[in-house]
CSV table of C-alpha atoms in Angstrom, one decimal:
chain,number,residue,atom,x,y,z
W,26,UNK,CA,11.1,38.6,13.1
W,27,UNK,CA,13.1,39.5,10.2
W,28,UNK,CA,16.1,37.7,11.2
W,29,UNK,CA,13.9,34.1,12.3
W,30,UNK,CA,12.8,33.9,8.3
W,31,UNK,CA,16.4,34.9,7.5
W,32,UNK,CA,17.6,31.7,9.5
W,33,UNK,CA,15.4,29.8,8.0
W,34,UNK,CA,16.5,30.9,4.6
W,35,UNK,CA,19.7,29.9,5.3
W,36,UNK,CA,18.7,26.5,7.1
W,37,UNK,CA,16.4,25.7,3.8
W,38,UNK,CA,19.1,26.9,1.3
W,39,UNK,CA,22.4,25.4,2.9
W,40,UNK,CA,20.7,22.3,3.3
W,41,UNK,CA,19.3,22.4,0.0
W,42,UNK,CA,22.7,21.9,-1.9
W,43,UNK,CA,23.7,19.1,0.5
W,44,UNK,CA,25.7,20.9,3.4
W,45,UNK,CA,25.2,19.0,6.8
W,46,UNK,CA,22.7,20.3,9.4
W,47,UNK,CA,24.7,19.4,11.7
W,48,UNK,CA,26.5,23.0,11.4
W,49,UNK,CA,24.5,24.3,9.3
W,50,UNK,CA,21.6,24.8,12.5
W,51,UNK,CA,24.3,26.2,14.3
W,52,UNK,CA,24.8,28.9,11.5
W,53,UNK,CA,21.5,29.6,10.8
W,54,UNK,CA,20.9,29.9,14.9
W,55,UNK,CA,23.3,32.1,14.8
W,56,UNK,CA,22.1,34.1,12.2
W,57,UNK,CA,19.0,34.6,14.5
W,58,UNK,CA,20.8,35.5,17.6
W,59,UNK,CA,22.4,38.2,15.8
W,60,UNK,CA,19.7,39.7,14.7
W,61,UNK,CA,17.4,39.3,17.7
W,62,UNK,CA,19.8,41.0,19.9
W,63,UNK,CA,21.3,37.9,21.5
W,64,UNK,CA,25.1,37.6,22.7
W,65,UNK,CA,26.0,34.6,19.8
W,66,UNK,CA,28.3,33.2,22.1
W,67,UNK,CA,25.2,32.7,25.0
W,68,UNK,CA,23.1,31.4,22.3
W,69,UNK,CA,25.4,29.1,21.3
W,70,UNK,CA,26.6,27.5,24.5
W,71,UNK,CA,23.5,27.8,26.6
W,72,UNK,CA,20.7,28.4,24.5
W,73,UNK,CA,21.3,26.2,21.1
W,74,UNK,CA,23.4,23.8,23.1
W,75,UNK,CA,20.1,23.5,25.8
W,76,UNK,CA,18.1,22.0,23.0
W,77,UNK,CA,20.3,20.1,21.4
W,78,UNK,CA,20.9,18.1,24.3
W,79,UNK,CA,17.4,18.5,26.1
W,80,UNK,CA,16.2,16.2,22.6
W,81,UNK,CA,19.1,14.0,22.4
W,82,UNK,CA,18.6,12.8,26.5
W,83,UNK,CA,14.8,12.6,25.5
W,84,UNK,CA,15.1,10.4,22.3
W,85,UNK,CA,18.6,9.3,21.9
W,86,UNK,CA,17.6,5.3,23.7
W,87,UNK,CA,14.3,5.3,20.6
W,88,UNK,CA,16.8,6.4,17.7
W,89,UNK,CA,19.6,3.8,18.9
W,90,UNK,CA,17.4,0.9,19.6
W,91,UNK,CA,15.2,1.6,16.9
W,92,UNK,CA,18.0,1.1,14.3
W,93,UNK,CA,19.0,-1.9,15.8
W,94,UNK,CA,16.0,-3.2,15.3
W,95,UNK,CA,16.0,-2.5,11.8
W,96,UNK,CA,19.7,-3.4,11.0
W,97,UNK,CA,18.9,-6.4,12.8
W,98,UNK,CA,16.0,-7.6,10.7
W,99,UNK,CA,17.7,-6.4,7.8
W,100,UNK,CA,21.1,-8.4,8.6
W,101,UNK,CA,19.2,-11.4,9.6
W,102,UNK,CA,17.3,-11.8,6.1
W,103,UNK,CA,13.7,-11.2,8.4
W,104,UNK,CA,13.1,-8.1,6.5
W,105,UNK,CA,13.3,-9.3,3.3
W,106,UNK,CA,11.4,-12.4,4.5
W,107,UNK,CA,8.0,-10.8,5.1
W,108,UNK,CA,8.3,-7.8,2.1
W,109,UNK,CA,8.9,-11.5,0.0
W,110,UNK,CA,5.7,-13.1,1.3
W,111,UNK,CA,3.6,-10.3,0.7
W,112,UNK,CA,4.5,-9.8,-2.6
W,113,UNK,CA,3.7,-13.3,-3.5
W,114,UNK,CA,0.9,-13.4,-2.0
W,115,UNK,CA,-0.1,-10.3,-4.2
W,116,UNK,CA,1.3,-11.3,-7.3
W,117,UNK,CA,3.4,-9.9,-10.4
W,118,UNK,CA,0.3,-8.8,-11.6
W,119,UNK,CA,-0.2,-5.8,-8.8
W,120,UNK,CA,3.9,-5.5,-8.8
W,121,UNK,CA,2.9,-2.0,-7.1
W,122,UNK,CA,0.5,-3.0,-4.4
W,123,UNK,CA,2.9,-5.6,-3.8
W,124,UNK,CA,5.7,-3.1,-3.4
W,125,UNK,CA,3.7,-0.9,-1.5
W,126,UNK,CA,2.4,-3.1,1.1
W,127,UNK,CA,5.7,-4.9,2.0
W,128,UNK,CA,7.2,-1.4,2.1
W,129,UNK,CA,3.8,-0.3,4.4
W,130,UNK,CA,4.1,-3.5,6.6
W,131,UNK,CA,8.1,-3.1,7.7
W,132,UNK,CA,7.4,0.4,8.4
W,133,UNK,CA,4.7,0.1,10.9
W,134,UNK,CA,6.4,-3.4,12.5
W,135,UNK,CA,9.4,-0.5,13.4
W,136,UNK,CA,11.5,-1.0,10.8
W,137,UNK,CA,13.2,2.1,10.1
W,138,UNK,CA,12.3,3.7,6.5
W,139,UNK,CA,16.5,3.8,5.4
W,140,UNK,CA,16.4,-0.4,6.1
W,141,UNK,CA,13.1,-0.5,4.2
W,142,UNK,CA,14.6,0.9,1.4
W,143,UNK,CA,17.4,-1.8,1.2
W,144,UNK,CA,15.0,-4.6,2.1
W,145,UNK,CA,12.3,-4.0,-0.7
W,146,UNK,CA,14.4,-2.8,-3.5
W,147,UNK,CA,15.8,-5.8,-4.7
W,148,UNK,CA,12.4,-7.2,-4.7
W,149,UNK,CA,10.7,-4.5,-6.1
W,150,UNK,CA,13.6,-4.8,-9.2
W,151,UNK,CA,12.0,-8.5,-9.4
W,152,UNK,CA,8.2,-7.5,-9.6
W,153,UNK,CA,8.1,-4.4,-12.1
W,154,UNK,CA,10.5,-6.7,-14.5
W,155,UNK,CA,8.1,-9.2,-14.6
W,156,UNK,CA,5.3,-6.8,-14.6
W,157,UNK,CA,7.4,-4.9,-17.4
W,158,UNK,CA,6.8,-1.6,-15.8
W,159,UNK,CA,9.2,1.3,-16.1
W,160,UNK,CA,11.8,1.7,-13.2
W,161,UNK,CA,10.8,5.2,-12.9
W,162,UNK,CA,8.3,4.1,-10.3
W,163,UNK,CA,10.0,2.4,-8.0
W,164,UNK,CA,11.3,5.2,-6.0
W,165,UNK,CA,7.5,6.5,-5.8
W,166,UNK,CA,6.4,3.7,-4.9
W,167,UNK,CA,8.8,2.4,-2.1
W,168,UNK,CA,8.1,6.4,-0.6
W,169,UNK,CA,4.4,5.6,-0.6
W,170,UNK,CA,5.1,2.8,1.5
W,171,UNK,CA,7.1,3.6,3.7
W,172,UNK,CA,7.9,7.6,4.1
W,173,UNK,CA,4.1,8.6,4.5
W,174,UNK,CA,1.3,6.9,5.7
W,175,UNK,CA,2.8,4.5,7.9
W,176,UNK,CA,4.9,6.5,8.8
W,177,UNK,CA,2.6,10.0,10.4
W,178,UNK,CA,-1.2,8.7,9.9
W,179,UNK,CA,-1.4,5.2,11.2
W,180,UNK,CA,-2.2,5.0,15.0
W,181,UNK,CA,-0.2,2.8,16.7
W,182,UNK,CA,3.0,3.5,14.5
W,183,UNK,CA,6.4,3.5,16.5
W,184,UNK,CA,7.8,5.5,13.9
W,185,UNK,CA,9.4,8.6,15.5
W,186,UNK,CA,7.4,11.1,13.7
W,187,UNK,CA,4.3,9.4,16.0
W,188,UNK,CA,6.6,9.4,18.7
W,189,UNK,CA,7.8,13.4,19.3
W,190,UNK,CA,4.0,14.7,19.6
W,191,UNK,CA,3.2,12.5,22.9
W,192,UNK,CA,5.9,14.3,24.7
W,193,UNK,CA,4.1,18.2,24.1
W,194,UNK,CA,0.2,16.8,24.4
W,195,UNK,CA,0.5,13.8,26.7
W,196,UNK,CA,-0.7,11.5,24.6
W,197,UNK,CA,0.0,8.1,23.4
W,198,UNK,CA,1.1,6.6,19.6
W,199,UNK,CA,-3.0,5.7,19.1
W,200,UNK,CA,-4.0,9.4,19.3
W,201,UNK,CA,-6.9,10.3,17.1
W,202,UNK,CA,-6.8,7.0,15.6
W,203,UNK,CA,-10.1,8.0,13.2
W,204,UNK,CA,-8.2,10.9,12.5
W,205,UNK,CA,-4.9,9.2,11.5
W,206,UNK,CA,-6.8,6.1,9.8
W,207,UNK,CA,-8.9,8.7,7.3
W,208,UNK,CA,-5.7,10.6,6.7
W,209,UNK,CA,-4.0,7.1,6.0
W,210,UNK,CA,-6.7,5.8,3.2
W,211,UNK,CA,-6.1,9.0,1.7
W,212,UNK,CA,-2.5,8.9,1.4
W,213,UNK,CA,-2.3,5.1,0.6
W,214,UNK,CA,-5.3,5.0,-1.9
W,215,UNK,CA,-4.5,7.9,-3.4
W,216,UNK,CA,-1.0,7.5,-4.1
W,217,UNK,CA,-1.6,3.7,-5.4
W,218,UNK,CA,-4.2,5.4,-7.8
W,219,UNK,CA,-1.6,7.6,-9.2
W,220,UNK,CA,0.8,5.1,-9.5
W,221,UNK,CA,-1.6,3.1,-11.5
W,222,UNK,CA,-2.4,5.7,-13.3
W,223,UNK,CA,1.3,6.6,-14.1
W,224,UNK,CA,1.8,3.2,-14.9
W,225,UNK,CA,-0.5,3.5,-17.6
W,226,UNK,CA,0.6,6.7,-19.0
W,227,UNK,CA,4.5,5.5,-19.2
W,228,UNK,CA,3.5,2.5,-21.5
W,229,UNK,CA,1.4,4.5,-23.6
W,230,UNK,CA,4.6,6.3,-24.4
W,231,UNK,CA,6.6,2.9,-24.6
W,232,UNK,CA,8.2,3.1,-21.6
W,233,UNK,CA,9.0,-0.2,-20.0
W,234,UNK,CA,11.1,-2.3,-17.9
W,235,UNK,CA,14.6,-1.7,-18.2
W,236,UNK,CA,17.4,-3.0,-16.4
W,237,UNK,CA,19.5,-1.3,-13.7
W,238,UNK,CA,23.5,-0.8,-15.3
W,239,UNK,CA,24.8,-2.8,-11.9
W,240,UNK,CA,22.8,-5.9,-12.3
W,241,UNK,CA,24.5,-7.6,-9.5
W,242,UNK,CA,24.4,-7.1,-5.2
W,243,UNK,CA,20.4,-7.0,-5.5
W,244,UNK,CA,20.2,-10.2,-3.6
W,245,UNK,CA,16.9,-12.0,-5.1
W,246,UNK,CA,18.4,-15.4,-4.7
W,247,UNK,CA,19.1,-15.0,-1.0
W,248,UNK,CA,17.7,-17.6,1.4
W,249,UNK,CA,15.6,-16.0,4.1
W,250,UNK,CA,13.8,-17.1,7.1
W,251,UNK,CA,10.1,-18.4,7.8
W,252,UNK,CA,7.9,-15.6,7.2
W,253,UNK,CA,5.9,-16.8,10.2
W,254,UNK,CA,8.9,-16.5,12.5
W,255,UNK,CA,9.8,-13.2,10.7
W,256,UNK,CA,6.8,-11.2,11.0
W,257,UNK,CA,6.9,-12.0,15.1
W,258,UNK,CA,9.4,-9.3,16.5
W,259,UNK,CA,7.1,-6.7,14.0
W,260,UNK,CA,4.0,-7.6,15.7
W,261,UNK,CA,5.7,-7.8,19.6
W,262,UNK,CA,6.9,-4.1,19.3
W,263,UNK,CA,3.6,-3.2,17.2
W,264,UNK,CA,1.5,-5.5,20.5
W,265,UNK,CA,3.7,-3.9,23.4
W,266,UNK,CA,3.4,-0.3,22.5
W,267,UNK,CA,-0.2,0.1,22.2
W,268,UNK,CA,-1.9,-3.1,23.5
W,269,UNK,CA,0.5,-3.3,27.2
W,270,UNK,CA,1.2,0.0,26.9
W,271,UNK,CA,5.0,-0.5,27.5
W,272,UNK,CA,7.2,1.9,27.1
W,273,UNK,CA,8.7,3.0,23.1
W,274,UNK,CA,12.1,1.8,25.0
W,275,UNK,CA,11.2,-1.5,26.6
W,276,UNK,CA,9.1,-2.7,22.9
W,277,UNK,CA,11.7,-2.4,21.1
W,278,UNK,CA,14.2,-4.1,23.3
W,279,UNK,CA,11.6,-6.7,23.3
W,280,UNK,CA,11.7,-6.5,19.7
W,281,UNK,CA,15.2,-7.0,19.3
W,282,UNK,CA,15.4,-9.9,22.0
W,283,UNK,CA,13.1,-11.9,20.1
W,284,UNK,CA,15.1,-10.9,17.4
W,285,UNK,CA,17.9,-12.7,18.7
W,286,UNK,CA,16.4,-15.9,20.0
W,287,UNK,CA,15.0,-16.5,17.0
W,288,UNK,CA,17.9,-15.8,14.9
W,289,UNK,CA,20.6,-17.7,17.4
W,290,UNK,CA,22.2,-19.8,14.7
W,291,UNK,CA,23.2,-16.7,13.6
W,292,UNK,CA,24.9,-14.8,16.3
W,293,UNK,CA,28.0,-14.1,14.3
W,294,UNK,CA,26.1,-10.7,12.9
W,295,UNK,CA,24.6,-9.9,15.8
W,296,UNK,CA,27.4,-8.1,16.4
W,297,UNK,CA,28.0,-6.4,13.3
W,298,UNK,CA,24.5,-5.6,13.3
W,299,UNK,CA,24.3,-3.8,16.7
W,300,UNK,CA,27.1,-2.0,15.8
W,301,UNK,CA,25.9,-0.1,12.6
W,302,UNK,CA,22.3,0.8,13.7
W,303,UNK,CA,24.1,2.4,16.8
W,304,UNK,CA,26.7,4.2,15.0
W,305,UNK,CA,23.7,4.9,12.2
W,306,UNK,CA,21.7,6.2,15.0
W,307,UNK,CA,24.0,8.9,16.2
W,308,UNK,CA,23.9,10.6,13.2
W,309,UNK,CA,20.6,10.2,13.3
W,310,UNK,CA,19.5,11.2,16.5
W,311,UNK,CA,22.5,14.2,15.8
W,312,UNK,CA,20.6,15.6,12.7
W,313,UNK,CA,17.5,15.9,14.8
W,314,UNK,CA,18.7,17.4,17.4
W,315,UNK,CA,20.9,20.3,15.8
W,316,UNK,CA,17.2,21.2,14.2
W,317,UNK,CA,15.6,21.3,17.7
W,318,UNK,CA,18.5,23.7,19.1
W,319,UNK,CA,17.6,26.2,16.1
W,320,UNK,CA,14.4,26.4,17.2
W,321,UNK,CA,14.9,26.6,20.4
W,322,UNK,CA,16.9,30.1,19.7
W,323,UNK,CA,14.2,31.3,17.6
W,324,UNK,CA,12.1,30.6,20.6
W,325,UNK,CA,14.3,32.9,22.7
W,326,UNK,CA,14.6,36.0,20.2
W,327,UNK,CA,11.9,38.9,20.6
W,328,UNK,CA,10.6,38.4,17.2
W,329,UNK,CA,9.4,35.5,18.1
W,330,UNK,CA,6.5,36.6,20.2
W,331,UNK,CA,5.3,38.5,16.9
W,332,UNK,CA,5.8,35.2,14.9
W,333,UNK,CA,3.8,33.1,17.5
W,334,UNK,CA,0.9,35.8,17.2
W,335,UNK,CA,0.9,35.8,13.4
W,336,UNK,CA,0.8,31.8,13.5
W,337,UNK,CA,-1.9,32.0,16.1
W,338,UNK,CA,-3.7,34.5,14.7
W,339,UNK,CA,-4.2,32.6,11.7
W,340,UNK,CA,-8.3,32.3,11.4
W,341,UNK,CA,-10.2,29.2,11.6
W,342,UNK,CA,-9.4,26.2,13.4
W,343,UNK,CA,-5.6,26.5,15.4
W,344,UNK,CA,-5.0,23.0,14.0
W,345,UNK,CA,-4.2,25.2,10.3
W,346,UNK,CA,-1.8,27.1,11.9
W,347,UNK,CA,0.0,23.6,13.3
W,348,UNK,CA,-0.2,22.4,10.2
W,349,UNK,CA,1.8,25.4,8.4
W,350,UNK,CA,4.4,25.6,10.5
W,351,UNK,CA,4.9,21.9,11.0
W,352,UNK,CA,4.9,21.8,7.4
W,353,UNK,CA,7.0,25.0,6.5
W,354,UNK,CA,10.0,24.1,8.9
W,355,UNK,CA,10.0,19.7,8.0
W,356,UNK,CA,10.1,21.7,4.1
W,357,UNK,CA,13.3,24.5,5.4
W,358,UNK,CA,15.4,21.3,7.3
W,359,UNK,CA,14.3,18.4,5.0
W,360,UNK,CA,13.8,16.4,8.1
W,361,UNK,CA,10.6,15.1,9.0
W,362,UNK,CA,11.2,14.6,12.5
W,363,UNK,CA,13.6,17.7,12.7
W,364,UNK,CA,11.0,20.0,11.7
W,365,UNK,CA,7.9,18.8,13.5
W,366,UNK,CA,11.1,19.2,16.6
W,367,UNK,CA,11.5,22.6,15.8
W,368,UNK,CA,7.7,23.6,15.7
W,369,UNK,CA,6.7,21.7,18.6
W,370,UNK,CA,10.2,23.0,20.8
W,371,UNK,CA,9.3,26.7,19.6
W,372,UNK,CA,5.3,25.8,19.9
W,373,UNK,CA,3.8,22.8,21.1
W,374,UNK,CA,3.0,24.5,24.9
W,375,UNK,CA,0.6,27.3,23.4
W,376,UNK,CA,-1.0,24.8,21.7
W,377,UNK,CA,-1.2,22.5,24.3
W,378,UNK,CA,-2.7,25.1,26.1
W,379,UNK,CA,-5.2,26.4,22.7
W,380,UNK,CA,-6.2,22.3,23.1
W,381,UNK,CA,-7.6,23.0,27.1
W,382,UNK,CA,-9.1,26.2,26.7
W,383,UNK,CA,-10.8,25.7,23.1
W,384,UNK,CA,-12.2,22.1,23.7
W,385,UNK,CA,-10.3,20.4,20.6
W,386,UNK,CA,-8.7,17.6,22.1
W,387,UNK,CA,-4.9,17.1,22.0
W,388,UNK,CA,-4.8,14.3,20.4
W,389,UNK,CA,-6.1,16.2,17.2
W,390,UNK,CA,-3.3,18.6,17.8
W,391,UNK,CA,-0.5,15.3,18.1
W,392,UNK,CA,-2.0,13.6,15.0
W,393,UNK,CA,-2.1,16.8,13.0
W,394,UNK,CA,1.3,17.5,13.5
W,395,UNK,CA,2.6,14.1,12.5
W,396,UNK,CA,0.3,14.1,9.5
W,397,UNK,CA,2.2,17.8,8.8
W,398,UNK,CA,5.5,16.3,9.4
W,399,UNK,CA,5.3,14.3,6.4
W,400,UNK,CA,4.5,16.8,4.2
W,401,UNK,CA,7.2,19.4,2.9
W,402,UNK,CA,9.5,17.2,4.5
W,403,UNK,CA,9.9,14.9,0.9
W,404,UNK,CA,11.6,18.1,-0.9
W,405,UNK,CA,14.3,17.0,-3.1
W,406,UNK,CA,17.0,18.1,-0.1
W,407,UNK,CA,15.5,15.2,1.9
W,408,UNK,CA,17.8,12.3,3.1
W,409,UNK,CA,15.8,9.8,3.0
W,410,UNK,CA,15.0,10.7,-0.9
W,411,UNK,CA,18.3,11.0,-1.6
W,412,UNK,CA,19.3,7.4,-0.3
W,413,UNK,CA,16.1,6.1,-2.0
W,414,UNK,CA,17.7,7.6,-5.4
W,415,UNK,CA,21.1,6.4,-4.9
W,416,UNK,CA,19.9,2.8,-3.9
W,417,UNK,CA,17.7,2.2,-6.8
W,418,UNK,CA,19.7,4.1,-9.5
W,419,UNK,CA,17.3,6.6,-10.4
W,420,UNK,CA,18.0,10.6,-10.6
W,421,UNK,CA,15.5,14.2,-9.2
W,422,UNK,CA,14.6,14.3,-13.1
W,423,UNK,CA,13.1,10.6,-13.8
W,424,UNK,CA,11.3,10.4,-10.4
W,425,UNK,CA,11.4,12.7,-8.6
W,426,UNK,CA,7.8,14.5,-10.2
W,427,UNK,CA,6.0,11.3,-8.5
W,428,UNK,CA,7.3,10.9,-5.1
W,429,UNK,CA,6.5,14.4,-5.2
W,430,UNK,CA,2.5,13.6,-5.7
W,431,UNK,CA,2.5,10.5,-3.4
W,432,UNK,CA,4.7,12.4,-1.0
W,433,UNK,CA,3.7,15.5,-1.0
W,434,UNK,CA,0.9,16.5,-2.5
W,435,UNK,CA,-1.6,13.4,-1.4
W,436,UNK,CA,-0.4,14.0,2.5
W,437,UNK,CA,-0.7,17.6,2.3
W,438,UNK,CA,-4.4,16.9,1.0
W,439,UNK,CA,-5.2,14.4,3.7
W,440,UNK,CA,-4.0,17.2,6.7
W,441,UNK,CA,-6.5,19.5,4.6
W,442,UNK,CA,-9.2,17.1,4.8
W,443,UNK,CA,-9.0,15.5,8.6
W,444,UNK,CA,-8.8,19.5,9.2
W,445,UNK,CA,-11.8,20.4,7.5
W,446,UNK,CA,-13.4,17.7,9.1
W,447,UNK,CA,-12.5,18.1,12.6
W,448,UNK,CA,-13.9,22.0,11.9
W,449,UNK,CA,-17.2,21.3,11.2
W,450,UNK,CA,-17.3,18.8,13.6
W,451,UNK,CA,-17.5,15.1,12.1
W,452,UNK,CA,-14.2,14.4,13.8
């Protein structure tokens, strides 16, 4: 058992200072083989390899088709289009609500969070200069949007972190929507408050608007298409996934066909487009996977069995013990997605079965676990983080303390509450 926290040491650390995970899984796996009394090259080629491509068969169509979706609203001007009419309608005066809800919207229409970043930004640079509110907040407040509560809480999300869980409970994106929508309030009230209250506490101490050294590429004057028209292919994958039930696959294809018919003037980027969300997605979809693999050696090693009885003998409701190692291995990888992979790869069976023979329904268990996801996941190794610094200009040391609140803190609070809630039986 030693060796399975020794991995994950080296997992956590090495992808800490920025080495890729997509050997760095391999290492750490291999770290766990050793030590569990596995022949490494077995574990490699059967074992670690078995996962890897067991996930990518399973999810590679989402990841590719869902980033063509989201390049394609992106190159087509659609995403900015409805981020700009929901920040007029909410005004410079609430420059973060504003923010936050265009940011909220994309991300629940499908839009993947790395596009939503490059959508809103420009936009959010327009609204906090007229507001006059410090830069600093930006990055917090794009993350509140778009890297937590749309993404894990909201039932009906087609976000992948909603996604993994139905494969391990059989159930669908809605599952435990009272669950996910209580968990969602708390993430998206609470952060706003903070970020209000931030707001506050910056101009107190003069700190202001100020503007960005590289002024230009932020594209505020760029023409965009009818919001009404632009909101459509959001609502059709949003409509198709939970309404006809359609398959993940089939919405978004229906997404990006609509995408294309009502964008046929401009078929030259379609191209282009299709292009860079698939080649975006195999990294992507890569990333995920070599997580998955890792856990799918720790699964194999003896020590396991003792770490899956220490987990499980955790007291109280089974749903805490998700939650911990949900959240532990999304904090070691930096990956939302990769570590709710690994827990539910190593995991999700025993408590699929805990779910039968206790009574708690599976769907607590699914929404738990992407509510987890997004948790630890927001450390300051995370990719998404990063990109969301380098895009807006901003470093760890004048943001990072806030996306840590709205990111981690609030969601980590929310999984405590629907928890507590579930256990003495209100949900």
């Amino acid at each position: 058992m030693f060796g399975i926290f020794l991995g994950l040491v080296v997992l956590m650390v090495l992808a800490y200072i920025g080495w890729s995970i997509i050997w760095v899984a391999p290492i750490a796996a291999g770290v766990v083989a050793l030590t569990g009394g596995l022949d490494l090259l077995d574990a490699y080629k059967d074992t670690y390899m078995g996962g890897f491509v067991d996930f990518a068969k399973s999810w590679f169509p989402v990841f590719m088709l869902g980033a063509i979706f989201g390049k394609l609203m992106e190159d087509t001007g659609m995403a900015r289009s409805v981020a700009v009419a929901f920040t007029r309608v909410i005004g410079t005066n609430r420059a973060i609500l504003g923010v936050l809800v265009s940011a909220a919207v994309l991300t629940y229409g499908g839009v993947s969070l790395f596009v939503v970043v490059f959508a809103v930004y420009p936009l959010a640079l327009s609204l906090f200069r007229e507001a006059n509110i410090s830069r600093k907040l930006i990055p917090a407040t794009v993350a509140l949007g778009a890297f937590t509560f749309t993404m894990t809480a909201l039932p009906g999300s087609p976000q992948i972190q909603n996604l993994i869980p139905m494969e391990y409970f059989e159930t669908d994106a809605m599952a435990a929507p009272v669950m996910g929508i209580i968990a969602g309030i708390i993430m998206a009230v609470g952060g706003y408050l903070y970020l209000r209250h931030r707001e506050q506490k910056l101009r107190e101490k003069g700190e202001t608007f100020f503007e960005p050294e590289e002024k230009e590429n932020v594209g505020e004057d760029e023409k965009t298409p009818m919001f009404v028209l632009s909101i459509l292919p959001l609502l059709t994958v949003l409509l198709t996934l939970n309404l006809l039930q359609w398959d993940i696959v089939t919405a978004l294809i229906s997404g990006i066909v609509l995408i294309m018919l009502l964008n046929v003037t401009k078929y030259a980027k379609f191209i282009g487009a299709m292009n860079k969300g698939a080649s975006g997605s195999v990294l992507a979809i890569i990333n995920t996977s070599a997580a998955v693999g890792f856990g799918t050696v720790v699964r194999e090693v003896p020590g396991f069995e003792r770490l899956t009885e220490m987990l499980m003998g955790v007291k109280g409701n089974p749903l805490i013990s998700e939650a911990v190692a949900v959240n532990v291995l999304a904090g070691a990888t930096g990956s939302a997605s990769g570590g709710m992979g690994i827990a539910l790869e190593a995991l999700g069976s025993k408590y699929y079965q805990i779910a039968l023979d206790t009574g708690i329904s599976p769907e607590a268990f699914h929404r738990v676990a992407s509510l987890s996801s997004g948790g630890l996941d927001a450390l300051p190794h995370n990719g998404a983080v990063l990109t969301l610094f380098a895009i807006t200009g901003m470093t760890h040391k004048d943001s990072y303390r806030d996306i840590f609140v709205v990111a981690i803190l609030i969601p980590i609070i929310s999984v405590a509450v629907v928890i507590l809630l579930n256990t003495i039986g209100v949900l």
